[in-house]
Coordinates of C-alpha atoms in Angstrom, one line a residue:
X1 CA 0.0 0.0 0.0
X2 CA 1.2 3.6 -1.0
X3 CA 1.6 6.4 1.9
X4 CA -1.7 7.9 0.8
X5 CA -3.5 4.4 1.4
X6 CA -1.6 4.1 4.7
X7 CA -2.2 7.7 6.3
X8 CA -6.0 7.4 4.9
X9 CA -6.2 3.7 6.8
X10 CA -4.6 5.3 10.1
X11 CA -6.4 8.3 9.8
X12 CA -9.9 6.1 9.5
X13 CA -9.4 4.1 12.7
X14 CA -8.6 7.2 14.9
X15 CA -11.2 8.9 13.4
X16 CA -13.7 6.5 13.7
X17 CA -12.5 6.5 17.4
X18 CA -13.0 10.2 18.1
X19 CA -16.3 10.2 16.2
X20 CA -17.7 7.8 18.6
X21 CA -17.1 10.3 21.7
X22 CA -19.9 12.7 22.9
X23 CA -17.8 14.7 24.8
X24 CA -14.9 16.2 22.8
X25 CA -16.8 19.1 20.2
X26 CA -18.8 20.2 23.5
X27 CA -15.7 20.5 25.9
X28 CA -14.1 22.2 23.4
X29 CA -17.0 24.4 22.7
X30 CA -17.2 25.2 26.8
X31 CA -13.1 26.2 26.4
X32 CA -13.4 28.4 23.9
X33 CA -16.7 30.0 25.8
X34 CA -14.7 30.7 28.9
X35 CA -11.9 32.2 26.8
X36 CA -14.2 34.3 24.7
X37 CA -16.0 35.4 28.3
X38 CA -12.5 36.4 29.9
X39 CA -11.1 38.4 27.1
X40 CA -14.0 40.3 25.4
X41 CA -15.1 42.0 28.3
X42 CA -11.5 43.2 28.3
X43 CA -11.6 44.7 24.8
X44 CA -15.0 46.0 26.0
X45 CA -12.8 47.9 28.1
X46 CA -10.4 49.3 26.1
X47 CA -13.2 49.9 23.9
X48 CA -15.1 52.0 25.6
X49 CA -16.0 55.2 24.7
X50 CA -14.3 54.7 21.4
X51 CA -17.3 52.9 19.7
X52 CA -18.8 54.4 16.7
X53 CA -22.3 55.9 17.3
X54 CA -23.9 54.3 14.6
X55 CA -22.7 50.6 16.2
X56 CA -23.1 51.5 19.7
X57 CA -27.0 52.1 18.5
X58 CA -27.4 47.8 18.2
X59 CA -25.5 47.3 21.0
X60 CA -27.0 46.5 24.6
X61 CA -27.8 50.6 26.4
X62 CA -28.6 49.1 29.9
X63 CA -27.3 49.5 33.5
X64 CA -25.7 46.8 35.4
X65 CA -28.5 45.4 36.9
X66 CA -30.1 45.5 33.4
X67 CA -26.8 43.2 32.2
X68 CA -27.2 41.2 35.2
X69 CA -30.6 40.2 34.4
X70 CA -29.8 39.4 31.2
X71 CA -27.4 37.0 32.0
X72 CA -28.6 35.5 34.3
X73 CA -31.7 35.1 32.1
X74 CA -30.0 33.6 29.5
X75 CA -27.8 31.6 31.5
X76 CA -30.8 29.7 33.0
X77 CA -32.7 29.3 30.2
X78 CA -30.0 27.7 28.2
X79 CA -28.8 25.1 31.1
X80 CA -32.8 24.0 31.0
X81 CA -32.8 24.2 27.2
X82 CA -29.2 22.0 27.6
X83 CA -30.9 19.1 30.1
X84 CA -34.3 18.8 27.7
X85 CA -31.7 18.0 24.7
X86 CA -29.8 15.6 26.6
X87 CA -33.2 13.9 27.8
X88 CA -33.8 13.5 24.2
X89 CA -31.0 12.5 23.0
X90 CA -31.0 9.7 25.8
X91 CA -34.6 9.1 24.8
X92 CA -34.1 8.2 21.2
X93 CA -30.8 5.8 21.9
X94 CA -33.3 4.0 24.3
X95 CA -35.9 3.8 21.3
X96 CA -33.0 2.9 18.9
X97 CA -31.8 0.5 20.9
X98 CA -35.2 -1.4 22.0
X99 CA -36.8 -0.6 18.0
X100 CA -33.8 -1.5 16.0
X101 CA -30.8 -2.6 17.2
X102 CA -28.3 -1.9 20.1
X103 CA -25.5 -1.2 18.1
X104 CA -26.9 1.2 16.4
X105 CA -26.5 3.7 19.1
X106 CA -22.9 4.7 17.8
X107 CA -24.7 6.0 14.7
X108 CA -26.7 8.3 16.9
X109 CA -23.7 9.0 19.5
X110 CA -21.6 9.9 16.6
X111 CA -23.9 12.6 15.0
X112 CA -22.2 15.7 14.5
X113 CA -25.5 17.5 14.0
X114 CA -26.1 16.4 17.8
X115 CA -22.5 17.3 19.6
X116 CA -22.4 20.8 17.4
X117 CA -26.0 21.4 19.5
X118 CA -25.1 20.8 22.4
X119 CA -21.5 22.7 22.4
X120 CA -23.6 25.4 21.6
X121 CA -25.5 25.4 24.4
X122 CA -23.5 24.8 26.8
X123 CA -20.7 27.3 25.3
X124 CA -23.7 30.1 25.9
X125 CA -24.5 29.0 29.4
X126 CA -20.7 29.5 30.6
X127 CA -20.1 32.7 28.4
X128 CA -23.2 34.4 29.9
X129 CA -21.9 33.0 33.8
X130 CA -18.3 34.2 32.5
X131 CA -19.0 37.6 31.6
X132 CA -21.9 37.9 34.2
X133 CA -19.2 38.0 36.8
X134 CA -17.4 41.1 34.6
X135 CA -20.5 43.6 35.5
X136 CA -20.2 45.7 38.4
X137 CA -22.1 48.7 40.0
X138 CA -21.1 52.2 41.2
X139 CA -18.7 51.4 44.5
X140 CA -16.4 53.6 46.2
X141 CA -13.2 52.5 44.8
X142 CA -15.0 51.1 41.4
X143 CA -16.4 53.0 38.8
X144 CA -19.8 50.8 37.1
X145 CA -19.1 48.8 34.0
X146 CA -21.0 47.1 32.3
X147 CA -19.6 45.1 29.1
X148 CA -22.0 45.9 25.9
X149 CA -20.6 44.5 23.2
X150 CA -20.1 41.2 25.5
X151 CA -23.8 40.9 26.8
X152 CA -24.8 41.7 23.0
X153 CA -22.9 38.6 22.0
X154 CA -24.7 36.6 24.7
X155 CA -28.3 37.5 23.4
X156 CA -27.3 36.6 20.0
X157 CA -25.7 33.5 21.3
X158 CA -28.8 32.7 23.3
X159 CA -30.8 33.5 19.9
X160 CA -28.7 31.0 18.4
X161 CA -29.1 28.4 20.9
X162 CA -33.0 28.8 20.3
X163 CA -32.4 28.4 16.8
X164 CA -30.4 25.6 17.4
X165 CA -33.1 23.4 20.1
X166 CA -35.4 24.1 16.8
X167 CA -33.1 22.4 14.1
X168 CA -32.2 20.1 16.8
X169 CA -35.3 18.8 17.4
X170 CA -36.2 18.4 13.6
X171 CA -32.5 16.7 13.2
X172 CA -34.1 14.0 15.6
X173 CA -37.5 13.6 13.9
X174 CA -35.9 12.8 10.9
X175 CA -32.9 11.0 12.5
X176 CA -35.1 8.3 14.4
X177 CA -36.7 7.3 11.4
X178 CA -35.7 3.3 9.8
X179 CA -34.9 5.0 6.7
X180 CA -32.6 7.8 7.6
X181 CA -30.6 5.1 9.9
X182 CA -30.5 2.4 7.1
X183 CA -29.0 5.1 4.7
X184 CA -26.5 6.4 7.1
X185 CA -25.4 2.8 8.1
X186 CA -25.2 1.7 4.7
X187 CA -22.9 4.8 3.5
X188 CA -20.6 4.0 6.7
X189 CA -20.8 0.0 5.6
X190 CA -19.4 1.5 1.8
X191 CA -17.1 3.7 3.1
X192 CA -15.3 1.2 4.9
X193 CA -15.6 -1.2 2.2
X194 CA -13.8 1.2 -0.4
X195 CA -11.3 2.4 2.1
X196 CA -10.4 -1.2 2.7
X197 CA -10.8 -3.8 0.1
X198 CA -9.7 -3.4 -3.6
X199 CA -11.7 -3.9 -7.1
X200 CA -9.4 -5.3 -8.1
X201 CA -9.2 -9.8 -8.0
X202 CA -6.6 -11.2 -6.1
X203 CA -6.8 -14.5 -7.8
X204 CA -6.5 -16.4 -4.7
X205 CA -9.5 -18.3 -3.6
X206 CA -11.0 -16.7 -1.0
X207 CA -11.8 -19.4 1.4
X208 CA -7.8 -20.2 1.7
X209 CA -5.7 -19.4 5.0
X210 CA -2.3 -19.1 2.9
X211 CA -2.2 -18.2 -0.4
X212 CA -0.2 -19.8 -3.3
X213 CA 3.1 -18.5 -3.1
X214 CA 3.5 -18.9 0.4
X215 CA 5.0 -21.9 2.0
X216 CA 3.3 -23.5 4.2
X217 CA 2.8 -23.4 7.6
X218 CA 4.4 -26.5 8.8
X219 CA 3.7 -27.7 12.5
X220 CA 6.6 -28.0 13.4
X221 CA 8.2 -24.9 12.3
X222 CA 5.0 -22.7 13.9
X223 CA 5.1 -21.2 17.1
X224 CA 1.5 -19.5 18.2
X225 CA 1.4 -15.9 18.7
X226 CA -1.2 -15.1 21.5
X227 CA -3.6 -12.4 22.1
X228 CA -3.1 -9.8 25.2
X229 CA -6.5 -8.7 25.9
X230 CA -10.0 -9.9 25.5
X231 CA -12.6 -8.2 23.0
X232 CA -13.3 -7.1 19.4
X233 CA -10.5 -7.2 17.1
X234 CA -10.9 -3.9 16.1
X235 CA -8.1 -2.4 14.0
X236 CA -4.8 -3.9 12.4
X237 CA -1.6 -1.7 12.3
X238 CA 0.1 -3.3 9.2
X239 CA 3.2 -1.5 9.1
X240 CA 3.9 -2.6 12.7
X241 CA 3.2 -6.5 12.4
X242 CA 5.5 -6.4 9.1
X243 CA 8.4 -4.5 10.8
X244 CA 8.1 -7.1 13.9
X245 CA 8.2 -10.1 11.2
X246 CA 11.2 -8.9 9.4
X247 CA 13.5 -7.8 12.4
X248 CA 12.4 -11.1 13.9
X249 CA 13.1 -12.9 10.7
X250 CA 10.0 -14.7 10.0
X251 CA 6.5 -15.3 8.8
X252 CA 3.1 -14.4 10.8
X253 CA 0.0 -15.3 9.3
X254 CA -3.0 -13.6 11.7
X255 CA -5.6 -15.9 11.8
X256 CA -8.3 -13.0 12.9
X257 CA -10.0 -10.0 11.3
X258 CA -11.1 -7.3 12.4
X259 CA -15.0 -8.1 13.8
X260 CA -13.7 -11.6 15.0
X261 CA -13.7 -12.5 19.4
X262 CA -10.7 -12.6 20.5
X263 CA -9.6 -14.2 24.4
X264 CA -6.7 -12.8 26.3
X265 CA -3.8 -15.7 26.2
X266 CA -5.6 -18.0 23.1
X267 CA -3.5 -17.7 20.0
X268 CA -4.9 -15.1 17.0
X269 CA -1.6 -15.7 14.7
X270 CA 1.2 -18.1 14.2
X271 CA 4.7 -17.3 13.1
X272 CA 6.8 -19.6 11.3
X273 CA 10.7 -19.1 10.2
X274 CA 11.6 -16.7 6.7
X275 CA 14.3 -19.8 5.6
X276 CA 13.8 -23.4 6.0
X277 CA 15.3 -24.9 8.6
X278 CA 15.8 -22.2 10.8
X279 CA 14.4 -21.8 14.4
X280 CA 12.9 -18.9 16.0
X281 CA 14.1 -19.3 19.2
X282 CA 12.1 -18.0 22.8
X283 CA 13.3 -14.4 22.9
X284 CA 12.5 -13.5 19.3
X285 CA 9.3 -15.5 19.7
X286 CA 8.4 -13.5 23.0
X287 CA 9.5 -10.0 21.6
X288 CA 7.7 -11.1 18.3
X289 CA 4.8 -11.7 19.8
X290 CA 4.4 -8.5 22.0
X291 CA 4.7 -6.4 19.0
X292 CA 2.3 -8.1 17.1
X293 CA -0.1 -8.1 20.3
X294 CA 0.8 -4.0 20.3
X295 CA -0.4 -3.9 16.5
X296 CA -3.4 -5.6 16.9
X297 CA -6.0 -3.6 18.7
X298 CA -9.2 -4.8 21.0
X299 CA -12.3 -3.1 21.8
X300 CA -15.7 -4.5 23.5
X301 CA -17.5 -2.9 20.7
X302 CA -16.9 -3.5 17.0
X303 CA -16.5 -0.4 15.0
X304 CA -16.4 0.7 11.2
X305 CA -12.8 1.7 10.7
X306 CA -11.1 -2.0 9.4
X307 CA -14.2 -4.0 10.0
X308 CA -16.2 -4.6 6.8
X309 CA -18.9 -6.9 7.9
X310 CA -19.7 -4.7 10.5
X311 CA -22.1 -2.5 8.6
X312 CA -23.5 -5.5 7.0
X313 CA -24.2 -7.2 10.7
X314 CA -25.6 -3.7 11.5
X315 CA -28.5 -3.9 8.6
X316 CA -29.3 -7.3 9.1
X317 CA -29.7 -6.6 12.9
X318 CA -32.6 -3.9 11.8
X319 CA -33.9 -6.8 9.8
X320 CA -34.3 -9.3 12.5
X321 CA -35.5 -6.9 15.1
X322 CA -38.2 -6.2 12.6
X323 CA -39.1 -9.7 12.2
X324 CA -39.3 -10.6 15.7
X325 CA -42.6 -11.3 17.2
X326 CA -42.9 -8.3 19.4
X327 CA -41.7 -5.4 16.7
X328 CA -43.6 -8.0 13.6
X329 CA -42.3 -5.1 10.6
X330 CA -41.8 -7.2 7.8
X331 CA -41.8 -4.2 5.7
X332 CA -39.0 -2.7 7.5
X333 CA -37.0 -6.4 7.0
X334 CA -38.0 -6.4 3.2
X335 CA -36.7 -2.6 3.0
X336 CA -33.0 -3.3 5.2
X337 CA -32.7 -6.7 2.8
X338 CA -32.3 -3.9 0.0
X339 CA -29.9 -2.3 1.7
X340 CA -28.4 -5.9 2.7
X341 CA -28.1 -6.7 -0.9
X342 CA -26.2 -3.5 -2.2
X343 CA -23.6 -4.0 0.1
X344 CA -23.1 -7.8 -0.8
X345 CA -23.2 -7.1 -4.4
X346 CA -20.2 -4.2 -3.4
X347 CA -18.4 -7.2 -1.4
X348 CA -19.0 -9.5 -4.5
X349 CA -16.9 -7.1 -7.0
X350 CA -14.3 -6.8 -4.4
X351 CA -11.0 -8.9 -3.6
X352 CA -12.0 -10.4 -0.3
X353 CA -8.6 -12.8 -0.8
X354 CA -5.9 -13.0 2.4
X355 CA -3.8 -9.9 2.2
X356 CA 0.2 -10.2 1.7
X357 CA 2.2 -7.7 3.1
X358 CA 5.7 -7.9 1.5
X359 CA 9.6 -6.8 2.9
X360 CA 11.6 -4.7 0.7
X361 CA 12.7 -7.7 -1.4
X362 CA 9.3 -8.5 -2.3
X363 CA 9.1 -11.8 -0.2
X364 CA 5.8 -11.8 1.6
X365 CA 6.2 -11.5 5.2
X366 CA 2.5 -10.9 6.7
X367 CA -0.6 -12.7 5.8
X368 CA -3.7 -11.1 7.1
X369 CA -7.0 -12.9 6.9
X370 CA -10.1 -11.4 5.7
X371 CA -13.6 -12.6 5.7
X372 CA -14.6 -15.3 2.4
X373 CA -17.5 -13.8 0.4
X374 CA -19.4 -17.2 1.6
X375 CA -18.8 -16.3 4.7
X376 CA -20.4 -12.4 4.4
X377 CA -23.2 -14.1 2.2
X378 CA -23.9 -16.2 5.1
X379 CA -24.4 -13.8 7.5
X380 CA -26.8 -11.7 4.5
X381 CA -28.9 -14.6 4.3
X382 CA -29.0 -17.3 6.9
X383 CA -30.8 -15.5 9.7
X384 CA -33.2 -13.9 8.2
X385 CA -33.9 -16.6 5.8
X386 CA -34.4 -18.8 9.5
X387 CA -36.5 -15.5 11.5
X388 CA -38.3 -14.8 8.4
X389 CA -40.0 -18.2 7.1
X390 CA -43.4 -17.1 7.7
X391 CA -43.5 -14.2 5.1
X392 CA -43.7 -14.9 1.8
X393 CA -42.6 -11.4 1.1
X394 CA -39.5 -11.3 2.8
X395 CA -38.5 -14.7 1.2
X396 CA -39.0 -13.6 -1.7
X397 CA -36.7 -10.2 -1.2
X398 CA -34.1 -13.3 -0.4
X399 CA -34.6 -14.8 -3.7
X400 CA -34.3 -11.4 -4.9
X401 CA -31.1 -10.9 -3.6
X402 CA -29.2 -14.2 -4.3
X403 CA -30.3 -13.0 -7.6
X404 CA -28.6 -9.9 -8.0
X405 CA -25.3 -11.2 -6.4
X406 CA -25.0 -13.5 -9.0
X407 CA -25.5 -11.1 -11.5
X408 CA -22.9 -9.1 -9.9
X409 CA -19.9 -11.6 -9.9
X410 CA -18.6 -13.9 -11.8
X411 CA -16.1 -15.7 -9.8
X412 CA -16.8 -19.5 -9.8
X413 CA -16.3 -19.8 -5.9
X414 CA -18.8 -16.8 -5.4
X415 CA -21.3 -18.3 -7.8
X416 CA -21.2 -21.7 -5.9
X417 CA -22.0 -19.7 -2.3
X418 CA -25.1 -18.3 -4.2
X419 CA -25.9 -21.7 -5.4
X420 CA -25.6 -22.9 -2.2
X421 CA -27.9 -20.7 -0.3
X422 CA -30.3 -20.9 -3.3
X423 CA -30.7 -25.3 -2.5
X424 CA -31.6 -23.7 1.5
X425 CA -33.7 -20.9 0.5
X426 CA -35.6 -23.4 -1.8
X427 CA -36.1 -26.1 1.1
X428 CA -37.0 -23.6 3.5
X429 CA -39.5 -22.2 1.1
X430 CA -41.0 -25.7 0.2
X431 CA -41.3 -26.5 4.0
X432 CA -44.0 -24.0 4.7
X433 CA -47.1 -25.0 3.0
X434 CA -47.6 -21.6 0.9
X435 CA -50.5 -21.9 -1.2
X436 CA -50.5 -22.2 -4.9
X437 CA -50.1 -19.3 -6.0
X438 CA -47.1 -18.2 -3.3
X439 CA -45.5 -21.5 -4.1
X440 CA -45.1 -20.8 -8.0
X441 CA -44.0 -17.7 -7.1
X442 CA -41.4 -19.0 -5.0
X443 CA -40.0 -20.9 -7.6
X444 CA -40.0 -18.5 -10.5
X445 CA -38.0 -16.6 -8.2
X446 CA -35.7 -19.4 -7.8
X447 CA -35.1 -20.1 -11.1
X448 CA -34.8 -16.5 -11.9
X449 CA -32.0 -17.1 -9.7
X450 CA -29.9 -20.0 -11.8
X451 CA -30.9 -17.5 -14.7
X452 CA -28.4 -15.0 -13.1
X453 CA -26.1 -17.7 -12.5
X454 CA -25.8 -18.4 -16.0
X455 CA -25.3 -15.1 -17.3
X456 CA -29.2 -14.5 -18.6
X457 CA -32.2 -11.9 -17.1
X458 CA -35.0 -12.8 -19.1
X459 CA -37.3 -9.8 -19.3
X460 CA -40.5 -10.0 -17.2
X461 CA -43.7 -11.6 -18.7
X462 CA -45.3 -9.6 -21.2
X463 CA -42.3 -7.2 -22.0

């Protein structure tokens, strides 16, 4: 990979990591509040008395106690305003989790629409208590002062904020709905799928561990490489685990992607010498398999930056929430299976082969796993073909589906997973006792199906 595709894959997994945070955009937002409150009631100062008439005429004419009220006005108002939109925004994760799925709520926690709204708010309520405490009455030693331009800014800021509960509440409305979230996890799903997987073919069957090319890895010359801590695999530093295999002099294969469990102490690669014959012996073994633990980092949630299934598992979630008895949607499942299918037929023109990272000499040092398209198939298919045997409608959106994946590939191990679920869609379809009418439909659809696998789509009937 070039150093554009390497900076672009580092900066995906730290920004997918920072966009799953509530807290940064607002903190920063209450900073910059603070600052702003400290220093522009000092420019108000050297200001004063200096200000053109014709600007001092939209700036704020009262006395202190006018300012003070003010303030404190708008300070309370926007705390209130501030706890109603966190009450919502915990409302709807609630909803989203219960409705649809629970790991959707990232897609809600990582709404920039959402932590812009509520930096704003809170930015006003500590601007207005920050130059509040600037405004002072007539005293012996003190002469009154009261900040203008600085309260101004807080009523626009507090205008703003209103403004902003407004557009934040209309954000939501259309946020919650199945639609909006199907569309923004399916452009996540195929962004991670571009930034990670090529369009180009490997030519390496898929459903291999080592590719041709690669020797194998012989029992007796592996040594297990063991994982440090428990979770999601959730990111893979590449350049790392190839600099650890050619200063230790040897071969790692990493037997998990990212999405797979992993156990603290259980093996998740194997290591093998670069020349035959040779031995890795116990310190290179232990120092090559720290690094490689180092390079390989664990989460307990998955997330979008390496992991390309996980937008796919997402969907397909939505799906089988919809189909369960106490949601009973099988619109929604139909309309996420559409969603399901784009993304497979994506995979399907992809090269889903095992990686090979290569030394300077062009001898492959690093072979990373990555999911079979059987595999990612499965996971389109099998569930809610099993969850969904009692509508004929969403069988029939399966049907659909193996349909258009075969139209989209035409590798021969891709085209025998899409046979494959094609036999268990059609016994799972002949085991429910459809009438006559659902059954011939069933099996137009299935042979609309090996159609596709042979390279023809017949027009529809009376074209």
């Amino acid at each position: 990979m070039d150093l554009a595709g390497r900076l672009r894959r580092w900066w995906g997994v730290r920004a997918d990591a920072w966009r799953t945070r509530l807290w940064p955009i607002p903190v920063a937002g209450v900073a910059l509040a603070a600052a702003l409150g400290v220093e522009l009631p000092r420019l108000d100062a050297r200001l004063d008395d200096e200000l053109p008439p014709w600007m001092t005429a939209y700036l704020f004419t009262g006395g202190p106690e006018a300012a003070r009220t003010v303030l404190s006005a708008i300070a309370g108002s926007l705390i209130t305003v501030t706890s109603l939109t966190f009450s919502l925004t915990v409302v709807t994760l609630q909803l989203a989790s219960s409705q649809y799925s629970p790991r959707l709520l990232r897609t809600f926690v990582q709404d920039r629409f959402v932590h812009v709204a509520l930096a704003l708010l809170l930015a006003t309520f500590v601007y207005s208590l920050t130059v509040l405490r600037t405004v002072r009455a007539s005293a012996e030693d003190r002469s009154a002062f009261v900040p203008q331009l600085s309260v101004t800014v807080a009523y626009l800021l507090a205008l703003a904020g209103v403004i902003a509960l407004v557009a934040f509440l209309a954000h939501l409305a259309r946020q919650i709905r199945v639609e909006s979230l199907l569309r923004v996890v399916h452009a996540e799903a195929a962004a991670t799928i571009a930034r990670n997987l090529t369009e180009e073919d490997g030519g390496e069957d898929e459903g291999t561990t080592v590719p041709s090319g690669v020797p194998p890895m012989r029992t007796d010359q592996t040594v297990p490489l063991c994982a440090r801590s428990s979770g999601f695999l959730t990111s893979v530093d590449e350049e790392e685990i190839l600099a650890a295999a050619v200063d230790a002099g040897a071969v790692v294969l990493l037997r998990h992607f990212p999405g797979d469990s992993v156990v603290a102490g259980v093996p998740i690669a194997a290591a093998r010498p670069l020349d035959e014959g040779a031995v890795l012996d116990p310190e290179t073994v232990g120092t090559l398999s720290g690094r490689v633990a180092e390079a390989v980092g664990t989460g307990y949630e998955r997330t979008a930056a390496q992991d390309v299934a996980f937008g796919l598992r997402q969907i397909v979630d939505v799906a089988l929430k919809a189909l369960s008895p106490g949601i009973n949607d099988p619109t929604t499942a139909v309309h996420a299976l559409g969603h399901v299918a784009a993304l497979v037929c994506d995979l399907a023109r992809r090269d889903l082969g095992p990686r090979l990272l290569r030394d300077d000499s062009g001898r492959v040092r690093v072979v990373l796993r990555r999911p079979g398209f059987p595999t990612l198939l499965d996971l389109a298919i099998t569930q809610p073909r099993r969850y969904g045997t009692g509508d004929p409608e969403v069988l029939a959106r399966l049907f659909t589906m193996l349909r258009e994946v075969a139209w989209s590939t035409h590798r021969p191990e891709h085209h025998r997973a899409v046979a494959d679920q094609l036999v268990r869609l059609c016994a799972t379809a002949d085991a429910q006792g459809y009438d006559r009418d659902e059954a011939a439909r069933m099996g137009a659809l299935a042979r609309s199906v090996r159609e596709a696998l042979a390279g023809r789509w017949p027009p529809e009937a009376g074209f």
